[in-house]
Amino acid sequence: MARQNVAEQFVDILVRAGVRRLYGVVGDSLNPVVDAVRRNASIDWIHVRHEETAAFAAGAEAQITGQLTACAGSCGPGNLHLINGLYDAHRSMAPVLALASQIPSSEIGLGYFQETHPDRLFQECSHYSELISSAKQMPRLLQTAIQHAVGQSGVSVVSLPGDIAAEPAPEKAAQSALVTSRPTVRPGDAEIDRLVEMIDQAGRVTLFCGSGTAGAHAEVMRFAELVKSPVGHALRGKEWIQYDNPYDVGMSGLLGYGAAYEATHECDLLILLGTDFPYNAFLPDDVRIAQVDVRPEVLGRRSRLDLAVWGDVRETLRCLIPRVREKTDRRFLDRMLKKHADALEGVVKAYTRKVDRHVPIHPEYVAAVLDEAADEDAVFTVDTGMCNVWAARYVSPNGRRRIIGSFSHGSMANALPMAIGAQFTDRRRQVISMSGDGGFAMLMGDFLTLVQYDLPVKVVLFNNSSLSMVELEMLVAGLPSYGTTNVNPDFAAVARACGAYGVRVEKPKQLAGALRDAFRHKGPALVDIVTDPNALSIPPRISAEMVTGFALSASKIVLDGGVGRMLQMARSNLRNVPRP
């Protein structure tokens, strides 16, 4: 039996760690690794058109599965293209292993063709970034990288020169056990005791939830019931906490709606659950605050804390529920629920005002029809910009749907690449890319990846021929819009030219049928919807600082516009409010 080379050993370790796909673009320094993948039946090479797509796809797959994923780039420019997608994966806490292949080891530091130093370049967007400088070093270094990515929920980068990848692997290399999942973390008794005391002393408690509440929906609902607490959420907490939630008061932040802002500011005790919500101007500075998070480094970095609790949200709530005294006074909760419903009633006009006949089509209408047409377990990948607004307000979570976007990094062009990674996890599950025309055009080449692998991703393109979020920022800042106009082709015709299904929609009455037909199509499909670039109006009290800097001025209102079924959800919650 032929002796393994380092590349084969590298791939074997990835497979043992649960990696099933390696996303990337081939290149000379990567050739030994790609060939090792070719000869290993347990892993596939996914050939994308741009390495940024590879990193986004790996990050999305990791978010869907919760397992380690991998991407790769060849030396120099190849692996540099990974960096934006890796930043996003790292900030989204997605466990991703990136292979940055390197120039010949004997030439490092001598200004060789395509020379860069990826072990330095990726340090800011990873927990671990190191260079393999010898064959003997590889197994332990890769194992360490994997454990950093999985254990700390983020990116690890391994730089591997092509010549070392082709060398024979050391004989009798130890096969160490690999960490492939994270443990649960229970807070210390002292922190639990103190949090129980603070909750029992507070008359009005509000919960504000982020992505750290994943898997803790039942515990959050039980706890809210005990302490009669309104429950608000950040955008990344929406999919985990908004559904089946009779205590829902909406979302805070620039894209927020409802009474989440009021609930967080008018309570006696605000408990931040699994959220690293970055916009501290939306958080109060005059109420008591406790924060629960599994990552101790985020505790207190957004707001002053009265108590920091290091632990999983679910484990923490399981400790609290048997110990806190049940509150009987619902007045604060009921008042916030009523404010929430009233706030949604106030902005729903943009959705209800003849939008089914408006041309160009209102994007709110598109989002509402899309929400109704999509499967109950659909995965939505969402472009940064106005698509964030529509997803935040119209996509209805139900505990089975997923909503993934560049919510922490805020990158353009993320939706299509993320849809690729999401679809590879399950070809039978509906994956919908909510793409803006600017984001789609930026990485449009990877629409060909859908065609090449016959991935049944459905791209729903909100095409207003502008970078509308940037235009909005300019207008609110008192600047004339400049450099924001896109001259677009007929994207549906482009999709058909690529070999996919494509249809263009210009009138509202065509929309439902076009979505239905695209969703029925068995392969990749694109629905190019011409939307109104002026659909979003801004209340007069919005400040330039709020929009451009995501900071709150005097106004508590954020972006005006429709809220779709969010209003229905709030109305249904009003059944919990006692009538006089």
XYZ file of C-alpha atoms in Angstrom:
580
model
C 0.000 0.000 0.000
C 1.378 3.385 -1.045
C 2.341 5.746 1.718
C 0.045 8.746 2.266
C 1.224 12.231 1.450
C 0.503 15.223 3.665
C -2.444 16.339 1.530
C -4.118 12.939 1.853
C -3.567 12.964 5.578
C -4.981 16.498 5.759
C -8.141 15.426 3.922
C -8.530 12.299 6.075
C -8.459 14.431 9.222
C -11.126 16.762 7.776
C -13.324 13.759 7.047
C -12.874 12.427 10.592
C -13.941 15.864 11.853
C -17.203 15.565 9.903
C -16.388 17.765 6.898
C -18.223 16.561 3.789
C -17.460 19.356 1.317
C -14.491 21.570 0.550
C -15.570 24.760 -1.251
C -12.988 26.555 -3.356
C -11.277 27.336 -6.639
C -8.452 25.065 -7.798
C -4.917 26.382 -8.255
C -1.388 25.045 -8.508
C -0.481 25.199 -4.833
C -3.775 23.482 -3.996
C -3.368 20.660 -6.507
C -2.169 18.005 -4.037
C -5.135 18.670 -1.737
C -7.678 18.757 -4.573
C -6.307 15.470 -5.891
C -6.574 13.965 -2.405
C -10.218 15.035 -2.300
C -10.777 13.460 -5.733
C -9.587 10.116 -4.411
C -11.544 10.221 -1.135
C -15.163 9.072 -1.464
C -16.188 10.699 1.823
C -15.661 14.315 0.782
C -16.516 16.403 -2.299
C -14.738 19.311 -3.922
C -17.259 22.081 -4.662
C -15.959 24.218 -7.485
C -17.228 27.793 -7.140
C -16.422 30.776 -9.345
C -15.033 33.028 -6.619
C -13.326 32.126 -3.351
C -15.460 34.672 -1.484
C -18.425 32.500 -2.433
C -16.588 29.479 -1.037
C -16.234 31.103 2.372
C -19.829 32.366 2.442
C -21.114 28.923 1.422
C -19.059 27.164 4.089
C -20.278 29.637 6.705
C -23.916 29.092 5.750
C -23.544 25.314 5.794
C -22.026 25.554 9.269
C -24.927 27.698 10.474
C -27.473 25.224 9.108
C -25.805 22.063 10.426
C -23.912 23.348 13.452
C -20.971 21.247 12.258
C -17.479 22.091 11.053
C -17.240 23.036 7.369
C -14.292 23.929 5.139
C -13.187 26.115 2.252
C -9.915 26.595 0.412
C -7.999 29.080 -1.690
C -4.771 28.791 -3.649
C -1.692 30.856 -2.813
C -1.723 34.655 -2.821
C -4.779 36.142 -4.586
C -6.721 32.890 -4.313
C -6.828 32.708 -0.555
C -7.070 36.499 -0.200
C -10.490 36.247 -1.865
C -11.669 34.150 1.096
C -11.267 36.942 3.593
C -14.650 38.693 3.363
C -16.636 35.486 3.680
C -14.414 34.372 6.544
C -15.014 37.629 8.372
C -18.731 36.975 8.056
C -18.467 33.357 9.232
C -16.306 34.368 12.183
C -18.677 37.123 13.302
C -21.619 34.753 12.845
C -19.929 32.166 15.114
C -19.861 29.581 12.324
C -17.206 26.857 12.770
C -15.223 27.016 9.508
C -11.774 25.646 8.686
C -10.095 27.587 5.865
C -7.155 26.146 3.963
C -4.940 28.939 2.621
C -2.388 27.240 0.426
C 1.009 28.903 0.254
C 3.942 29.352 -2.136
C 6.847 26.863 -1.983
C 8.186 26.779 1.554
C 11.757 27.517 0.459
C 10.621 30.814 -1.105
C 8.654 32.307 1.779
C 10.008 35.700 2.718
C 11.889 36.234 -0.569
C 9.304 38.168 -2.573
C 8.273 35.152 -4.669
C 5.496 35.278 -7.280
C 2.084 35.649 -5.555
C 3.701 35.752 -2.124
C 1.518 36.826 0.791
C 1.522 35.780 4.441
C -1.933 34.303 5.123
C -0.968 33.241 8.630
C -0.785 36.974 9.410
C -3.503 38.252 7.080
C -6.327 36.179 8.572
C -5.554 36.756 12.236
C -8.306 39.318 12.755
C -11.051 37.102 11.308
C -10.084 33.855 13.029
C -9.460 32.270 16.396
C -6.414 30.509 15.009
C -4.180 31.151 11.982
C -0.903 29.274 11.567
C 1.542 28.081 8.915
C 2.474 24.427 8.494
C 6.226 24.494 7.951
C 6.949 20.757 8.033
C 5.184 17.481 7.327
C 5.646 16.334 10.922
C 3.830 19.411 12.193
C 0.667 18.975 10.134
C -1.519 16.490 12.065
C -1.270 18.251 15.410
C -1.569 21.722 13.911
C -4.691 20.804 11.935
C -6.203 19.158 14.991
C -5.539 22.326 16.996
C -7.125 24.447 14.273
C -10.230 22.256 14.215
C -10.603 22.446 17.982
C -10.338 26.234 17.913
C -13.021 26.488 15.225
C -15.410 24.091 16.933
C -14.650 24.984 20.535
C -14.826 28.742 20.065
C -17.436 28.755 17.269
C -15.569 30.626 14.576
C -12.901 30.448 11.906
C -9.529 28.731 11.909
C -7.049 29.176 9.061
C -4.304 26.740 8.144
C -1.637 27.864 5.664
C -0.073 24.956 3.783
C 2.707 25.313 1.166
C 2.045 23.199 -1.907
C 5.413 21.432 -1.738
C 4.808 20.304 1.839
C 1.323 19.093 0.878
C 2.949 16.796 -1.678
C 5.555 15.360 0.733
C 5.141 11.894 2.257
C 3.265 11.985 5.527
C 5.176 10.894 8.637
C 4.870 7.208 9.404
C 2.849 6.123 12.414
C 1.273 9.534 12.849
C -0.981 9.466 15.875
C -4.725 9.693 15.236
C -5.821 11.938 18.075
C -9.432 12.258 19.132
C -11.074 15.333 17.616
C -13.436 17.805 19.238
C -16.511 18.028 16.991
C -19.161 19.537 19.289
C -19.432 22.072 22.097
C -20.470 21.341 25.688
C -23.191 23.163 27.554
C -22.079 25.729 30.119
C -23.859 26.171 33.434
C -23.315 29.434 35.348
C -21.805 29.401 38.800
C -24.045 29.204 41.856
C -23.148 32.722 42.986
C -24.288 34.236 39.681
C -27.522 32.244 39.715
C -28.236 33.330 43.302
C -27.639 36.968 42.455
C -29.770 36.843 39.285
C -32.653 35.230 41.186
C -32.437 38.022 43.752
C -32.466 40.741 41.065
C -35.456 39.178 39.294
C -37.473 38.807 42.484
C -36.757 42.425 43.428
C -37.749 43.857 40.048
C -41.343 44.819 39.420
C -40.951 44.995 35.627
C -38.646 42.609 33.766
C -37.919 42.621 30.023
C -36.085 39.933 28.064
C -34.094 40.889 24.969
C -33.011 37.861 22.943
C -30.374 37.132 20.333
C -29.097 34.113 18.425
C -27.875 32.591 21.686
C -31.484 31.607 22.420
C -31.296 28.932 19.709
C -32.679 25.750 21.216
C -34.077 27.594 24.240
C -37.492 28.692 22.952
C -39.465 26.629 25.468
C -37.352 27.853 28.383
C -37.648 31.510 27.321
C -41.441 31.215 27.039
C -41.753 29.509 30.429
C -39.546 32.089 32.078
C -41.420 35.002 30.468
C -44.662 33.508 31.730
C -43.289 33.262 35.259
C -42.013 36.828 35.475
C -44.647 38.417 33.174
C -41.982 39.737 30.862
C -42.247 41.244 27.384
C -39.836 39.530 24.985
C -38.006 41.569 22.366
C -35.340 40.382 19.978
C -32.451 41.421 17.789
C -32.490 40.485 14.108
C -30.386 37.365 14.670
C -32.758 36.279 17.423
C -35.869 36.542 15.246
C -35.878 33.003 13.886
C -35.376 31.467 17.324
C -37.729 33.435 19.528
C -40.515 35.230 17.646
C -42.729 32.280 16.728
C -45.367 30.930 19.152
C -44.531 33.827 21.443
C -47.453 35.473 23.257
C -45.003 37.911 24.889
C -43.489 39.237 21.641
C -42.957 43.008 21.457
C -40.929 43.079 18.256
C -37.404 43.940 17.289
C -35.035 46.704 18.299
C -32.378 48.367 16.159
C -32.373 50.344 12.942
C -34.699 47.854 11.265
C -36.830 47.457 14.367
C -40.558 47.686 14.821
C -43.124 47.409 17.565
C -42.538 48.111 21.245
C -39.152 46.467 21.824
C -37.476 49.827 22.380
C -40.070 50.914 24.962
C -40.006 47.546 26.724
C -36.224 47.680 27.153
C -36.279 51.262 28.430
C -39.314 51.224 30.726
C -38.478 48.121 32.759
C -36.754 47.832 36.121
C -34.533 44.961 34.980
C -33.420 44.199 31.448
C -32.029 40.689 30.857
C -29.981 40.283 27.692
C -30.151 36.652 26.612
C -27.566 35.397 24.144
C -27.193 38.657 22.272
C -24.194 40.730 21.315
C -26.523 43.400 19.897
C -24.023 45.959 18.583
C -26.059 49.173 18.636
C -25.586 50.372 22.191
C -27.491 53.589 21.473
C -30.664 51.473 21.407
C -29.952 50.069 24.875
C -30.920 51.912 28.060
C -28.410 53.431 30.444
C -30.740 54.053 33.376
C -32.124 50.589 34.202
C -30.515 47.581 35.810
C -29.091 45.147 33.251
C -28.047 41.504 33.508
C -26.492 39.709 30.567
C -26.317 35.959 29.961
C -23.949 34.635 27.306
C -21.828 31.574 26.660
C -19.018 33.838 25.431
C -17.539 35.687 28.405
C -15.688 38.135 26.149
C -18.964 39.769 25.035
C -20.335 40.350 28.527
C -20.604 44.082 29.149
C -19.026 45.294 25.948
C -22.241 46.952 24.714
C -23.684 48.359 27.907
C -23.010 48.813 31.591
C -23.927 45.643 33.474
C -25.146 45.097 36.984
C -24.565 41.368 36.611
C -22.608 39.313 34.068
C -23.601 35.646 33.805
C -21.360 33.246 31.898
C -23.478 30.349 30.666
C -25.754 28.917 27.985
C -29.136 30.603 27.855
C -31.028 27.320 28.107
C -28.984 26.013 31.027
C -29.237 29.353 32.825
C -33.012 29.514 32.449
C -33.339 25.923 33.595
C -31.544 26.948 36.769
C -33.734 30.042 37.225
C -37.201 28.661 36.494
C -37.538 26.514 39.644
C -36.192 29.291 41.855
C -37.724 32.637 40.845
C -40.977 33.712 42.434
C -43.864 33.843 39.971
C -45.091 37.379 39.456
C -48.816 38.120 39.401
C -48.843 41.704 38.130
C -49.285 41.723 34.336
C -49.777 45.467 33.913
C -46.340 46.177 32.434
C -46.524 43.187 30.079
C -50.044 44.031 28.944
C -49.137 47.683 28.368
C -46.161 46.701 26.202
C -48.249 44.211 24.203
C -50.790 46.953 23.548
C -48.049 49.416 22.548
C -46.625 46.794 20.231
C -49.919 46.257 18.444
C -50.579 49.993 18.234
C -47.112 50.635 16.810
C -47.634 48.041 14.095
C -51.061 49.449 13.261
C -49.368 52.808 12.752
C -46.964 51.597 10.052
C -49.016 48.923 8.337
C -50.457 51.503 5.931
C -47.501 51.139 3.563
C -48.418 47.497 3.145
C -52.184 47.925 2.789
C -52.367 50.974 0.492
C -53.220 49.469 -2.924
C -49.844 47.801 -3.204
C -51.362 44.951 -5.204
C -51.885 47.423 -8.065
C -48.835 49.656 -7.685
C -46.265 49.744 -10.519
C -43.306 49.506 -10.055
C -44.102 46.780 -7.558
C -43.797 47.615 -3.871
C -41.032 45.468 -2.363
C -43.205 45.091 0.748
C -45.808 43.375 -1.404
C -43.182 41.063 -2.879
C -41.971 40.085 0.578
C -45.497 39.447 1.830
C -46.411 37.240 -1.141
C -43.074 35.437 -0.841
C -43.697 34.716 2.832
C -47.058 33.152 1.988
C -45.682 31.103 -0.922
C -42.555 29.724 0.748
C -42.422 26.313 2.380
C -42.878 25.992 6.114
C -39.309 24.729 6.480
C -37.697 27.021 3.894
C -34.231 28.479 4.354
C -34.064 32.181 3.502
C -30.677 33.701 2.763
C -30.865 37.470 2.819
C -28.769 40.131 1.114
C -27.570 43.080 3.178
C -29.466 46.309 2.510
C -33.181 46.636 1.962
C -33.617 42.859 1.774
C -32.739 42.879 5.480
C -35.715 45.161 6.062
C -38.111 42.952 4.144
C -36.884 39.754 5.788
C -37.049 41.327 9.251
C -40.628 42.462 8.766
C -42.233 39.917 6.477
C -40.613 36.497 6.792
C -42.614 34.687 9.424
C -40.559 32.358 11.637
C -42.194 29.169 12.840
C -39.407 27.155 14.448
C -38.694 25.256 11.227
C -37.667 28.036 8.859
C -34.144 29.468 8.889
C -33.151 33.059 8.142
C -29.451 33.554 7.415
C -27.687 36.734 6.391
C -24.631 38.850 6.963
C -26.307 40.290 10.023
C -23.131 40.979 11.999
C -20.614 41.698 9.228
C -23.018 43.502 6.893
C -21.462 42.392 3.605
C -23.048 42.854 0.211
C -23.505 39.851 -2.085
C -23.904 37.247 0.662
C -27.326 35.778 -0.170
C -26.531 33.756 -3.308
C -23.300 32.218 -1.923
C -24.994 31.383 1.367
C -27.828 29.719 -0.535
C -25.270 27.444 -2.211
C -23.977 26.200 1.132
C -27.480 25.864 2.558
C -28.757 23.871 -0.418
C -25.891 21.396 -0.357
C -26.971 20.321 3.126
C -30.318 19.092 1.754
C -31.322 19.208 -1.904
C -34.949 18.511 -0.991
C -35.304 21.524 1.284
C -36.461 24.786 -0.252
C -33.722 27.429 -0.215
C -34.632 30.987 -1.230
C -32.063 33.676 -1.877
C -33.604 37.094 -1.198
C -31.173 39.054 -3.347
C -30.882 42.734 -4.137
C -29.809 43.633 -7.646
C -26.566 45.201 -6.366
C -25.591 42.218 -4.243
C -26.574 39.687 -6.873
C -24.564 41.442 -9.586
C -21.464 41.547 -7.383
C -21.083 37.745 -7.275
C -23.395 36.891 -10.172
C -20.821 34.501 -11.629
C -21.708 31.957 -8.987
C -25.198 31.628 -10.392
C -23.305 29.288 -12.735
C -22.430 27.173 -9.707
C -26.140 26.551 -9.172
C -26.419 25.400 -12.767
C -23.267 23.276 -12.697
C -24.426 21.322 -9.634
C -28.146 21.566 -10.497
C -28.828 23.076 -7.086
C -32.548 23.945 -6.840
C -31.953 27.354 -5.197
C -34.666 29.909 -5.955
C -33.271 33.439 -6.362
C -35.943 36.056 -5.703
C -34.383 39.244 -7.007
C -35.593 42.603 -5.643
C -34.538 44.692 -8.642
C -34.885 48.445 -8.100
C -31.777 49.319 -10.151
C -30.123 51.057 -7.227
C -28.080 50.608 -4.092
C -31.120 51.780 -2.207
C -29.889 51.498 1.377
C -26.850 53.615 0.534
C -29.061 56.062 -1.355
C -31.284 56.268 1.694
C -28.309 57.061 3.916
C -27.244 59.840 1.572
C -30.690 61.393 1.402
C -31.209 61.355 5.153
C -27.768 62.923 5.601
C -28.856 65.761 3.304
C -26.660 64.600 0.424
C -27.790 64.107 -3.174
C -27.683 60.459 -4.133
C -24.613 59.757 -6.245
C -23.061 56.585 -7.582
C -25.992 54.455 -6.473
C -27.704 53.735 -9.792
C -27.335 50.338 -11.437
C -27.846 49.821 -15.163
C -29.118 46.259 -15.105
C -29.778 43.650 -17.757
C -32.873 41.489 -17.874
C -31.660 39.144 -15.141
C -34.243 36.519 -16.090
C -32.779 36.412 -19.598
C -29.305 36.063 -18.060
C -30.559 33.146 -15.962
C -31.998 31.437 -19.038
C -28.755 31.999 -20.929
C -26.954 30.218 -18.072
C -29.265 27.234 -18.456
C -31.583 27.936 -15.531
C -35.241 28.882 -15.222
C -35.792 32.632 -15.381
C -38.851 34.862 -15.362
C -39.234 38.646 -15.139
C -42.099 40.217 -13.215
C -43.147 43.841 -13.777
C -46.779 43.848 -12.587
C -48.164 42.796 -9.205
C -50.772 40.475 -10.697
C -47.953 38.393 -12.233
C -46.099 37.910 -8.964
C -47.860 35.043 -7.197
C -47.977 32.904 -10.309
C -44.325 33.596 -11.144
C -43.188 32.572 -7.666
C -45.370 29.485 -7.728
C -43.988 28.352 -11.087
C -40.382 29.021 -10.050
C -40.829 27.109 -6.799
C -42.270 24.148 -8.713
C -39.281 24.047 -11.057
C -36.951 21.236 -10.035
C -33.683 23.037 -10.732
C -32.234 26.505 -10.101
C -34.572 29.394 -10.830
C -34.476 33.184 -10.785
C -37.447 35.525 -10.468
C -36.421 39.049 -11.524
C -38.930 41.411 -9.901
C -38.870 45.083 -10.863
C -39.534 46.934 -7.605
C -40.130 50.550 -6.675
C -36.878 52.274 -5.605
C -38.916 54.902 -3.729
C -41.024 52.488 -1.707
C -39.392 53.237 1.637
C -40.344 56.484 3.329
C -38.583 57.946 6.348
C -40.336 59.635 9.285
C -39.372 63.311 9.668
C -37.759 62.768 13.079
C -35.085 60.350 11.831
C -31.601 61.812 12.138
C -28.670 61.353 9.795
C -26.694 59.985 12.740
C -29.247 57.247 13.256
C -29.195 55.931 9.706
C -25.532 56.298 8.864
C -24.150 55.397 12.251
C -26.898 53.078 13.481
C -27.287 55.334 16.505
C -30.484 56.501 18.115
C -31.349 60.206 18.199
C -34.472 61.606 19.783
C -36.807 59.386 17.762
C -37.948 55.957 18.817
C -39.443 55.287 15.390
C -37.149 53.568 12.932
C -37.887 52.823 9.266
C -41.459 53.354 8.132
C -43.022 50.625 6.044
C -45.184 47.554 6.142
C -44.887 44.819 8.702
C -46.902 42.050 7.081
C -48.036 39.275 9.374
C -46.192 40.805 12.306
C -49.368 42.837 12.858
C -51.455 39.680 12.830
C -49.136 38.156 15.392
C -49.463 41.186 17.636
C -53.244 41.186 17.298
C -53.368 37.524 18.251
C -51.318 38.314 21.334
C -53.873 40.900 22.422
C -56.139 38.068 23.480
C -53.820 37.868 26.483
C -54.566 41.451 27.479
C -57.452 41.652 29.977
C -60.364 43.751 28.728
C -61.951 46.348 30.996
